[in-house]
Tab-separated table of C-alpha atoms and ligand atoms in Angstrom:
chain	number	residue	atom	x	y	z
W	1	MET	CA	84.623	125.832	187.224
W	2	THR	CA	84.629	124.597	183.624
W	3	ALA	CA	88.242	125.822	183.305
W	4	PHE	CA	89.252	123.484	186.159
W	5	ASP	CA	87.307	120.663	184.521
W	6	LYS	CA	89.067	121.274	181.223
W	7	ALA	CA	92.488	121.265	182.881
W	8	HIS	CA	92.113	118.174	185.095
W	9	ILE	CA	89.038	116.006	184.658
W	10	LEU	CA	88.933	113.242	182.094
W	11	HIS	CA	85.695	112.623	180.203
W	12	PRO	CA	84.537	109.552	178.205
W	13	TYR	CA	86.804	108.750	175.229
W	14	ALA	CA	88.310	112.228	175.356
W	15	SER	CA	91.692	113.907	175.323
W	16	SER	CA	93.119	115.377	178.552
W	17	VAL	CA	93.549	118.538	176.492
W	18	PRO	CA	90.013	118.901	175.124
W	19	SER	CA	89.256	121.159	172.179
W	20	ALA	CA	85.510	121.516	172.814
W	21	ASP	CA	83.923	123.428	175.671
W	22	MET	CA	82.061	121.492	178.361
W	23	HIS	CA	78.546	122.477	179.280
W	24	LEU	CA	77.910	122.642	183.006
W	25	VAL	CA	74.548	121.163	184.012
W	26	LYS	CA	73.108	122.799	187.129
W	27	SER	CA	69.982	120.716	187.509
W	28	ALA	CA	67.549	118.664	185.475
W	29	LYS	CA	63.794	118.082	185.528
W	30	GLY	CA	61.500	116.156	183.210
W	31	VAL	CA	63.216	116.037	179.819
W	32	TYR	CA	65.158	119.271	180.445
W	33	LEU	CA	68.772	119.855	181.439
W	34	GLU	CA	69.369	123.282	182.940
W	35	LEU	CA	72.759	124.788	182.113
W	36	GLU	CA	74.860	127.214	184.131
W	37	ASP	CA	73.573	130.226	182.157
W	38	GLY	CA	69.953	129.215	182.769
W	39	SER	CA	69.336	127.854	179.279
W	40	MET	CA	67.292	124.656	179.012
W	41	LEU	CA	68.113	121.715	176.746
W	42	ILE	CA	65.758	118.853	175.843
W	43	ASP	CA	67.746	115.679	176.480
W	44	GLY	CA	67.440	113.446	173.413
W	45	MET	CA	69.906	110.899	174.827
W	46	SER	CA	68.238	109.969	178.150
W	47	SER	CA	71.808	110.279	179.488
W	48	TRP	CA	72.858	107.269	177.370
W	49	TRP	CA	69.651	105.203	177.475
W	50	SER	CA	69.178	105.363	181.225
W	51	VAL	CA	66.827	108.224	182.190
W	52	ILE	CA	63.585	106.633	180.936
W	53	HIS	CA	61.244	108.568	183.280
W	54	GLY	CA	63.021	111.901	182.871
W	55	TYR	CA	64.954	113.716	185.609
W	56	ASN	CA	64.042	114.558	189.168
W	57	VAL	CA	61.151	112.105	189.485
W	58	LEU	CA	59.118	112.425	192.668
W	59	GLU	CA	58.692	108.665	193.221
W	60	LEU	CA	62.389	107.931	192.674
W	61	ASN	CA	63.508	110.815	194.880
W	62	LYS	CA	61.240	109.501	197.620
W	63	ALA	CA	62.547	105.937	197.300
W	64	ALA	CA	66.156	107.164	197.530
W	65	MET	CA	65.493	109.348	200.550
W	66	GLU	CA	63.567	106.649	202.411
W	67	GLN	CA	66.339	104.133	201.774
W	68	VAL	CA	69.075	106.597	202.838
W	69	SER	CA	67.334	106.980	206.197
W	70	LYS	CA	67.427	103.170	206.670
W	71	MET	CA	70.835	102.229	205.191
W	72	SER	CA	72.630	103.297	202.045
W	73	HIS	CA	74.837	100.262	201.906
W	74	VAL	CA	75.654	96.983	203.539
W	75	MET	CA	77.962	94.219	202.304
W	76	PHE	CA	76.257	91.369	200.440
W	77	GLY	CA	78.563	88.578	201.606
W	78	GLY	CA	76.611	86.640	204.252
W	79	LEU	CA	73.989	89.426	204.486
W	80	THR	CA	70.923	90.256	202.455
W	81	HIS	CA	68.192	92.924	202.425
W	82	GLU	CA	64.659	93.670	201.284
W	83	PRO	CA	65.462	96.053	198.379
W	84	ALA	CA	67.594	93.349	196.693
W	85	ILE	CA	65.058	90.569	197.329
W	86	LYS	CA	62.176	92.654	195.971
W	87	LEU	CA	64.173	93.693	192.925
W	88	ALA	CA	65.227	90.114	192.192
W	89	GLU	CA	61.600	88.984	192.476
W	90	THR	CA	60.430	91.608	189.983
W	91	LEU	CA	63.264	91.040	187.509
W	92	LEU	CA	62.843	87.266	187.516
W	93	GLU	CA	59.095	87.783	187.106
W	94	ILE	CA	59.319	90.102	184.065
W	95	THR	CA	62.087	88.212	182.240
W	96	HIS	CA	61.820	84.729	180.687
W	97	ALA	CA	60.743	81.949	183.073
W	98	ASN	CA	63.938	79.955	182.370
W	99	LEU	CA	66.046	82.664	184.029
W	100	GLU	CA	66.013	81.691	187.694
W	101	HIS	CA	69.171	83.196	189.180
W	102	ILE	CA	70.443	86.774	189.376
W	103	PHE	CA	73.815	88.341	190.137
W	104	PHE	CA	73.822	92.097	190.917
W	105	SER	CA	76.802	94.239	189.984
W	106	ASP	CA	77.639	97.899	189.631
W	107	SER	CA	77.869	98.558	185.912
W	108	GLY	CA	76.966	97.120	182.550
W	109	SER	CA	80.564	96.214	181.724
W	110	VAL	CA	80.881	94.267	184.964
W	111	SER	CA	77.622	92.418	184.266
W	112	VAL	CA	79.203	91.355	180.946
W	113	GLU	CA	82.382	90.206	182.749
W	114	VAL	CA	80.197	88.109	185.036
W	115	ALA	CA	78.312	86.654	182.045
W	116	LEU	CA	81.618	85.686	180.380
W	117	LYS	CA	82.867	84.080	183.602
W	118	MET	CA	79.611	82.128	183.884
W	119	ALA	CA	80.017	80.832	180.338
W	120	TYR	CA	83.665	79.774	180.837
W	121	GLN	CA	82.974	78.204	184.216
W	122	TYR	CA	79.909	76.357	182.908
W	123	HIS	CA	81.990	74.468	180.358
W	124	SER	CA	85.160	74.049	182.427
W	125	SER	CA	83.130	72.487	185.239
W	126	GLN	CA	81.974	69.893	182.672
W	127	GLY	CA	85.606	69.148	181.861
W	128	ASN	CA	85.486	71.188	178.638
W	129	LYS	CA	88.293	73.636	179.395
W	130	GLN	CA	89.043	73.952	175.677
W	131	LYS	CA	85.770	75.911	175.314
W	132	SER	CA	87.587	79.101	176.192
W	133	LYS	CA	86.524	81.481	173.422
W	134	ILE	CA	83.480	83.641	172.821
W	135	LEU	CA	81.861	84.011	169.432
W	136	ALA	CA	80.884	87.659	169.078
W	137	PHE	CA	79.666	89.830	166.209
W	138	LYS	CA	81.274	92.615	164.260
W	139	LYS	CA	79.670	96.002	165.076
W	140	GLY	CA	78.863	94.746	168.568
W	141	TYR	CA	79.460	96.730	171.754
W	142	HIS	CA	79.541	95.199	175.229
W	143	GLY	CA	81.475	97.579	177.473
W	144	ASP	CA	84.926	98.925	178.283
W	145	THR	CA	86.536	96.447	180.700
W	146	PHE	CA	88.993	93.877	179.324
W	147	GLY	CA	86.637	90.925	178.932
W	148	ALA	CA	83.912	93.141	177.499
W	149	MET	CA	86.353	94.854	175.101
W	150	SER	CA	87.476	91.457	173.837
W	151	VAL	CA	83.948	90.860	172.473
W	152	CYS	CA	83.413	94.379	171.016
W	153	ASP	CA	83.733	95.023	167.271
W	154	PRO	CA	87.400	94.399	166.399
W	155	ILE	CA	87.622	97.647	164.399
W	156	THR	CA	85.331	100.269	165.939
W	157	GLY	CA	85.869	98.628	169.342
W	158	MET	CA	89.153	99.224	171.149
W	159	HIS	CA	91.098	96.277	169.773
W	160	THR	CA	93.700	98.352	167.970
W	161	ALA	CA	94.740	100.108	171.183
W	162	PHE	CA	94.850	96.871	173.211
W	163	GLU	CA	95.573	94.229	170.605
W	164	GLU	CA	98.420	92.532	172.485
W	165	VAL	CA	96.595	92.187	175.789
W	166	LEU	CA	93.078	91.180	174.761
W	167	HIS	CA	91.805	87.603	174.886
W	168	LYS	CA	91.531	86.421	171.277
W	169	ASN	CA	87.901	85.699	170.526
W	170	ILE	CA	86.111	84.747	167.313
W	171	PHE	CA	83.952	87.102	165.254
W	172	ALA	CA	81.094	86.539	162.835
W	173	GLU	CA	79.822	89.062	160.288
W	174	GLU	CA	77.226	91.446	161.732
W	175	PRO	CA	73.542	90.828	160.954
W	176	MET	CA	72.864	92.275	157.484
W	177	CYS	CA	69.126	91.567	157.504
W	178	MET	CA	67.424	94.756	158.665
W	179	PHE	CA	64.337	94.702	160.891
W	180	GLU	CA	61.643	94.507	158.186
W	181	ASP	CA	63.650	92.640	155.536
W	182	VAL	CA	62.294	89.353	154.234
W	183	TRP	CA	64.288	86.512	155.754
W	184	ASP	CA	66.726	84.472	153.725
W	185	GLU	CA	68.945	81.723	155.170
W	186	GLY	CA	71.899	83.374	153.444
W	187	TYR	CA	71.863	86.029	156.179
W	188	ILE	CA	72.926	83.504	158.829
W	189	GLU	CA	75.432	81.650	156.632
W	190	ASP	CA	78.585	83.307	157.986
W	191	PHE	CA	77.571	82.841	161.617
W	192	LYS	CA	76.575	79.234	160.981
W	193	ASN	CA	79.862	78.397	159.253
W	194	THR	CA	81.929	80.121	161.959
W	195	LEU	CA	80.079	78.264	164.684
W	196	GLU	CA	80.285	74.936	162.883
W	197	LYS	CA	84.023	75.311	162.334
W	198	ASN	CA	84.920	76.494	165.857
W	199	HIS	CA	82.238	75.209	168.240
W	200	THR	CA	84.590	72.876	170.122
W	201	GLN	CA	86.477	75.966	171.389
W	202	ILE	CA	83.421	78.208	171.897
W	203	ALA	CA	81.853	78.658	175.329
W	204	ALA	CA	79.179	81.153	174.330
W	205	VAL	CA	77.849	83.518	171.724
W	206	ILE	CA	77.283	87.109	172.859
W	207	LEU	CA	74.939	89.447	171.041
W	208	GLU	CA	72.861	92.585	171.559
W	209	PRO	CA	69.296	91.515	170.717
W	210	ILE	CA	67.655	93.365	167.736
W	211	VAL	CA	69.657	96.596	168.130
W	212	GLN	CA	73.438	96.769	167.915
W	213	GLY	CA	73.908	100.033	169.811
W	214	ALA	CA	77.237	101.791	170.319
W	215	GLY	CA	78.818	99.741	167.496
W	216	GLY	CA	76.643	101.387	164.854
W	217	MET	CA	72.964	101.711	165.903
W	218	ARG	CA	71.959	98.837	163.622
W	219	ILE	CA	68.448	97.402	163.869
W	220	TYR	CA	68.227	93.815	162.608
W	221	SER	CA	65.688	91.090	161.943
W	222	PRO	CA	64.233	89.041	164.827
W	223	MET	CA	64.660	85.989	162.556
W	224	PHE	CA	68.425	86.424	162.824
W	225	LEU	CA	68.232	86.168	166.607
W	226	LYS	CA	65.885	83.196	166.362
W	227	ARG	CA	68.359	81.352	164.125
W	228	VAL	CA	71.272	82.223	166.451
W	229	ARG	CA	69.340	80.645	169.323
W	230	GLU	CA	68.582	77.480	167.329
W	231	LEU	CA	72.190	77.095	166.205
W	232	THR	CA	73.736	77.710	169.648
W	233	ASP	CA	71.415	75.047	171.064
W	234	ALA	CA	72.413	72.620	168.329
W	235	PHE	CA	76.146	73.075	169.058
W	236	ASP	CA	76.117	73.074	172.897
W	237	VAL	CA	77.130	76.728	173.026
W	238	LEU	CA	75.522	79.122	175.537
W	239	LEU	CA	73.771	82.301	174.392
W	240	ILE	CA	74.459	85.545	176.259
W	241	LEU	CA	72.100	88.377	175.351
W	242	ASP	CA	73.254	91.876	176.250
W	243	GLU	CA	70.080	93.911	176.906
W	244	ILE	CA	71.951	96.675	178.729
W	245	ALA	CA	70.826	99.293	176.188
W	246	THR	CA	67.614	97.701	174.881
W	247	GLY	CA	66.010	96.516	178.135
W	248	PHE	CA	62.996	98.058	179.876
W	249	GLY	CA	60.828	98.929	176.895
W	250	ARG	CA	63.206	100.861	174.661
W	251	THR	CA	62.492	98.803	171.503
W	252	GLY	CA	58.734	98.564	172.084
W	253	LYS	CA	58.965	95.256	173.989
W	254	LEU	CA	59.969	95.078	177.640
W	255	PHE	CA	63.058	93.139	176.489
W	256	ALA	CA	64.197	93.117	172.874
W	257	TYR	CA	64.610	89.309	172.798
W	258	GLU	CA	60.792	89.118	172.975
W	259	HIS	CA	60.674	90.302	169.332
W	260	ALA	CA	62.178	86.906	168.436
W	261	GLY	CA	60.416	84.827	171.077
W	262	VAL	CA	63.688	83.362	172.338
W	263	CYS	CA	65.258	82.907	175.750
W	264	PRO	CA	68.963	83.418	176.464
W	265	ASP	CA	70.968	81.227	178.834
W	266	ILE	CA	72.485	84.382	180.329
W	267	LEU	CA	71.056	87.919	180.236
W	268	CYS	CA	72.812	91.223	181.009
W	269	ILE	CA	70.820	94.298	182.075
W	270	GLY	CA	71.865	97.740	183.304
W	271	LYS	CA	71.506	101.337	182.066
W	272	ALA	CA	67.739	102.060	182.596
W	273	LEU	CA	67.493	99.693	185.578
W	274	THR	CA	67.451	102.538	188.125
W	275	GLY	CA	65.776	105.037	185.796
W	276	GLY	CA	69.202	106.612	185.412
W	277	TYR	CA	69.564	107.517	189.104
W	278	MET	CA	72.650	105.485	189.899
W	279	SER	CA	74.804	102.710	188.584
W	280	LEU	CA	73.374	99.208	188.892
W	281	ALA	CA	73.430	96.178	186.619
W	282	ALA	CA	72.649	92.490	186.785
W	283	THR	CA	73.427	89.176	185.105
W	284	LEU	CA	70.591	86.647	185.033
W	285	ALA	CA	71.154	82.961	184.381
W	286	SER	CA	69.156	79.789	183.877
W	287	LYS	CA	69.164	76.888	186.310
W	288	LYS	CA	71.051	74.848	183.705
W	289	VAL	CA	73.906	77.393	183.723
W	290	MET	CA	74.212	77.619	187.509
W	291	GLN	CA	73.930	73.848	188.014
W	292	GLY	CA	76.534	73.347	185.295
W	293	ILE	CA	78.962	75.776	186.963
W	294	GLU	CA	78.471	74.111	190.329
W	295	THR	CA	79.240	70.585	189.178
W	296	ASP	CA	81.962	69.143	191.491
W	297	GLY	CA	81.365	71.877	194.063
W	298	ASN	CA	82.638	74.788	191.997
W	299	ILE	CA	81.156	78.249	192.543
W	300	LEU	CA	80.898	81.386	190.419
W	301	MET	CA	83.998	83.451	191.191
W	302	HIS	CA	82.868	87.073	191.448
W	303	GLY	CA	81.762	89.425	194.249
W	304	PRO	CA	81.929	93.222	193.977
W	305	THR	CA	82.186	95.427	197.073
W	306	PHE	CA	78.996	97.287	196.204
W	307	MET	CA	77.096	94.200	195.062
W	308	ALA	CA	73.295	94.790	195.255
W	309	ASN	CA	73.771	98.230	196.835
W	310	PRO	CA	70.514	98.801	198.780
W	311	LEU	CA	70.156	102.437	197.705
W	312	ALA	CA	70.437	101.513	194.019
W	313	CYS	CA	68.094	98.527	194.482
W	314	ALA	CA	65.479	100.694	196.243
W	315	VAL	CA	65.500	103.209	193.388
W	316	ALA	CA	65.388	100.388	190.825
W	317	ASN	CA	62.292	98.996	192.576
W	318	ALA	CA	60.611	102.407	192.391
W	319	SER	CA	61.616	102.827	188.760
W	320	LEU	CA	60.225	99.415	187.777
W	321	ASN	CA	56.974	100.070	189.676
W	322	LEU	CA	56.613	103.351	187.820
W	323	LEU	CA	57.365	101.764	184.440
W	324	LEU	CA	55.133	98.723	184.873
W	325	ALA	CA	52.208	100.817	186.186
W	326	SER	CA	52.480	103.212	183.229
W	327	PRO	CA	51.085	102.639	179.718
W	328	TRP	CA	54.718	102.287	178.576
W	329	LYS	CA	53.849	100.258	175.504
W	330	GLU	CA	51.426	102.891	174.184
W	331	ASN	CA	53.829	105.709	175.071
W	332	ILE	CA	56.657	104.049	173.158
W	333	GLN	CA	54.386	103.259	170.193
W	334	LYS	CA	53.423	106.939	170.011
W	335	ILE	CA	57.070	107.977	170.091
W	336	GLU	CA	57.848	105.410	167.373
W	337	LEU	CA	55.059	106.728	165.112
W	338	GLN	CA	56.187	110.312	165.565
W	339	LEU	CA	59.874	109.480	164.996
W	340	ASN	CA	58.951	107.617	161.804
W	341	LYS	CA	56.901	110.540	160.545
W	342	GLU	CA	59.251	113.347	161.511
W	343	LEU	CA	62.736	111.875	161.026
W	344	LYS	CA	62.037	110.364	157.586
W	345	VAL	CA	62.153	113.862	156.038
W	346	CYS	CA	65.895	113.833	156.766
W	347	GLU	CA	66.224	111.342	153.893
W	348	LYS	CA	65.617	114.279	151.526
W	349	LEU	CA	69.060	115.615	152.452
W	350	ALA	CA	71.839	114.386	150.144
W	351	ILE	CA	74.174	113.786	153.104
W	352	VAL	CA	71.706	111.389	154.733
W	353	LYS	CA	72.158	107.713	153.950
W	354	GLU	CA	69.261	106.247	155.918
W	355	VAL	CA	66.753	106.860	158.722
W	356	ARG	CA	65.971	103.947	161.056
W	357	VAL	CA	63.396	103.813	163.830
W	358	LEU	CA	62.444	101.129	166.348
W	359	GLY	CA	60.440	101.832	169.503
W	360	ALA	CA	61.790	104.968	171.157
W	361	ILE	CA	65.033	104.892	169.130
W	362	GLY	CA	65.572	107.147	166.115
W	363	VAL	CA	68.736	107.004	164.001
W	364	VAL	CA	69.858	109.194	161.106
W	365	GLU	CA	72.901	107.724	159.377
W	366	LEU	CA	74.973	110.099	157.249
W	367	HIS	CA	77.334	109.386	154.369
W	368	LYS	CA	80.044	111.315	156.233
W	369	ASP	CA	81.472	111.253	159.750
W	370	ILE	CA	80.212	113.970	162.052
W	371	ASP	CA	82.261	116.877	163.350
W	372	LEU	CA	81.192	117.367	166.966
W	373	LEU	CA	82.916	120.756	167.083
W	374	PHE	CA	80.433	121.900	164.443
W	375	MET	CA	77.329	120.034	165.537
W	376	THR	CA	77.308	120.365	169.332
W	377	PRO	CA	77.024	124.193	169.420
W	378	GLU	CA	74.357	124.024	166.691
W	379	PHE	CA	72.254	121.673	168.822
W	380	VAL	CA	72.824	123.577	172.071
W	381	GLN	CA	71.900	126.936	170.492
W	382	ARG	CA	68.592	125.385	169.414
W	383	GLY	CA	67.861	124.065	172.920
W	384	VAL	CA	68.479	120.359	172.543
W	385	TRP	CA	71.100	117.878	173.748
W	386	VAL	CA	72.079	115.330	171.101
W	387	ARG	CA	75.500	113.683	171.017
W	388	PRO	CA	76.239	112.027	167.678
W	389	PHE	CA	79.093	109.576	167.095
W	390	LEU	CA	80.808	108.263	163.961
W	391	ASN	CA	78.344	109.096	161.143
W	392	LEU	CA	75.256	108.720	163.342
W	393	VAL	CA	72.845	111.300	164.731
W	394	TYR	CA	70.563	109.347	167.028
W	395	ILE	CA	68.099	109.894	169.842
W	396	MET	CA	66.447	107.749	172.491
W	397	PRO	CA	64.415	110.257	174.517
W	398	PRO	CA	62.849	109.686	177.944
W	399	TYR	CA	59.484	107.901	177.569
W	400	ILE	CA	57.693	110.856	179.190
W	401	ILE	CA	58.609	113.265	176.380
W	402	SER	CA	55.606	115.222	175.029
W	403	PRO	CA	54.787	115.314	171.294
W	404	LYS	CA	55.750	118.996	171.251
W	405	GLU	CA	59.141	118.395	172.882
W	406	LEU	CA	59.819	115.465	170.556
W	407	LYS	CA	58.887	117.637	167.588
W	408	GLN	CA	61.495	120.179	168.707
W	409	LEU	CA	64.098	117.398	168.831
W	410	THR	CA	63.317	116.012	165.373
W	411	THR	CA	63.002	119.447	163.739
W	412	THR	CA	66.335	120.457	165.228
W	413	ILE	CA	68.004	117.263	163.983
W	414	TYR	CA	66.852	118.093	160.443
W	415	GLU	CA	68.045	121.714	160.721
W	416	VAL	CA	71.442	120.821	162.151
W	417	ILE	CA	72.138	118.097	159.576
W	418	ALA	CA	71.082	120.517	156.817
W	419	ALA	CA	73.450	123.161	158.238
W	420	TYR	CA	76.246	120.565	158.432
W	421	GLU	CA	75.713	119.605	154.792
W	422	ILE	CA	76.031	123.263	153.750
W	423	SER	CA	79.150	123.777	155.906
W	424	LEU	CA	81.092	121.024	154.134
P	501	PLP	C1	76.450	100.732	177.773
P	501	PLP	C2	76.553	99.321	177.395
P	501	PLP	C3	77.413	98.437	178.069
P	501	PLP	C4	78.349	98.887	179.171
P	501	PLP	O1	77.660	99.377	180.280
P	501	PLP	P1	78.440	100.365	181.311
P	501	PLP	O2	77.420	100.583	182.391
P	501	PLP	O3	78.775	101.596	180.538
P	501	PLP	O4	79.631	99.639	181.791
P	501	PLP	C5	77.440	97.117	177.659
P	501	PLP	N1	76.660	96.674	176.674
P	501	PLP	C6	75.808	97.483	176.004
P	501	PLP	C7	74.940	96.918	174.917
P	501	PLP	C8	75.734	98.828	176.338
P	501	PLP	O5	74.924	99.644	175.654
């Protein structure tokens, strides 16, 4: 089977002639992935931030099966259904009170496309068609579709491959003030100058709150976000916050923007929304944004086939019930304490540049880029699944991970980085 995969099936950011072997996952339960040969791996990645309750969760299985027996899907044009209404109620309840409208879509990238359309349409409906650019940040990541790519980091993002066809946006320097650093206005200088100089052409600023994820796993000061909000308000520019990775407790708050006490005009969520069961995302917007778009009878121009898929919404409802009924805050605090204690020892290794922890996110940054061909087998042999990128070994385990399982993850990370250092 894996031979067929290798010959024909494309994987994320990978060659059609792959050099590494694929691991076939047979089933998964709790924090464990079971491979073809029966070996068990602790999943340190939560399948890219999404599987917050672990795999094969009774309550989520039940919700999916009950919904399948009613209807798996129905179009959302002219029709509606209970799973979507319930989910919208909960999401509008747990996010900032200013967010009053919600648009469901099928993936994080699409929710970003919708957010960008909202921002453009908001200003063009006011007769400000020249506000056609987005101010984004270096080291940012917002997805793989064309609009989303156009606001990703211009170097580590995919701009070089698509330079000629991407919408030309404007970029500010990434936040350099790390989470605990003492605030200095100098940190916001570049953003402020860029905004001041270009605001007449800027529809919105887009930013991942507190943690820049796939662009470098950088954890920055809440004051930075607070100042971004104040400045966007001052210049009549909308603020889009991309919580696709950070939402639903990952950083220790239900949403990372809460660290800064701000409210976005537009909010993107996805990844953990269904507990990692299926693809679902949403774009939330304030009344001001929707009323602005609809000036002169305009409407938001988007409508995916699988919009608000009932099966995905039903599982999302079950996942949110499970999360909100659990002591998620305490669980994440415990994970944070343990990550801080156990990952910091990596800083003793010469190859390690820095260890960073926030909530249930642990990052070990190396001085050198990682060789996956070396590291992946080392991790798998030791019974864990960790997938580093660039010079970053990072984990964001399911919230249900036990202290013993987490200890195995952190110990293994130390061992594998130490082995990598020796191999060089
Ligand atoms: C993963 C991610 C996206 C894209 O979501 P997809 O579901 O992969 O399309 C966008 N923004 C951020 C911050 C993400 O982490």
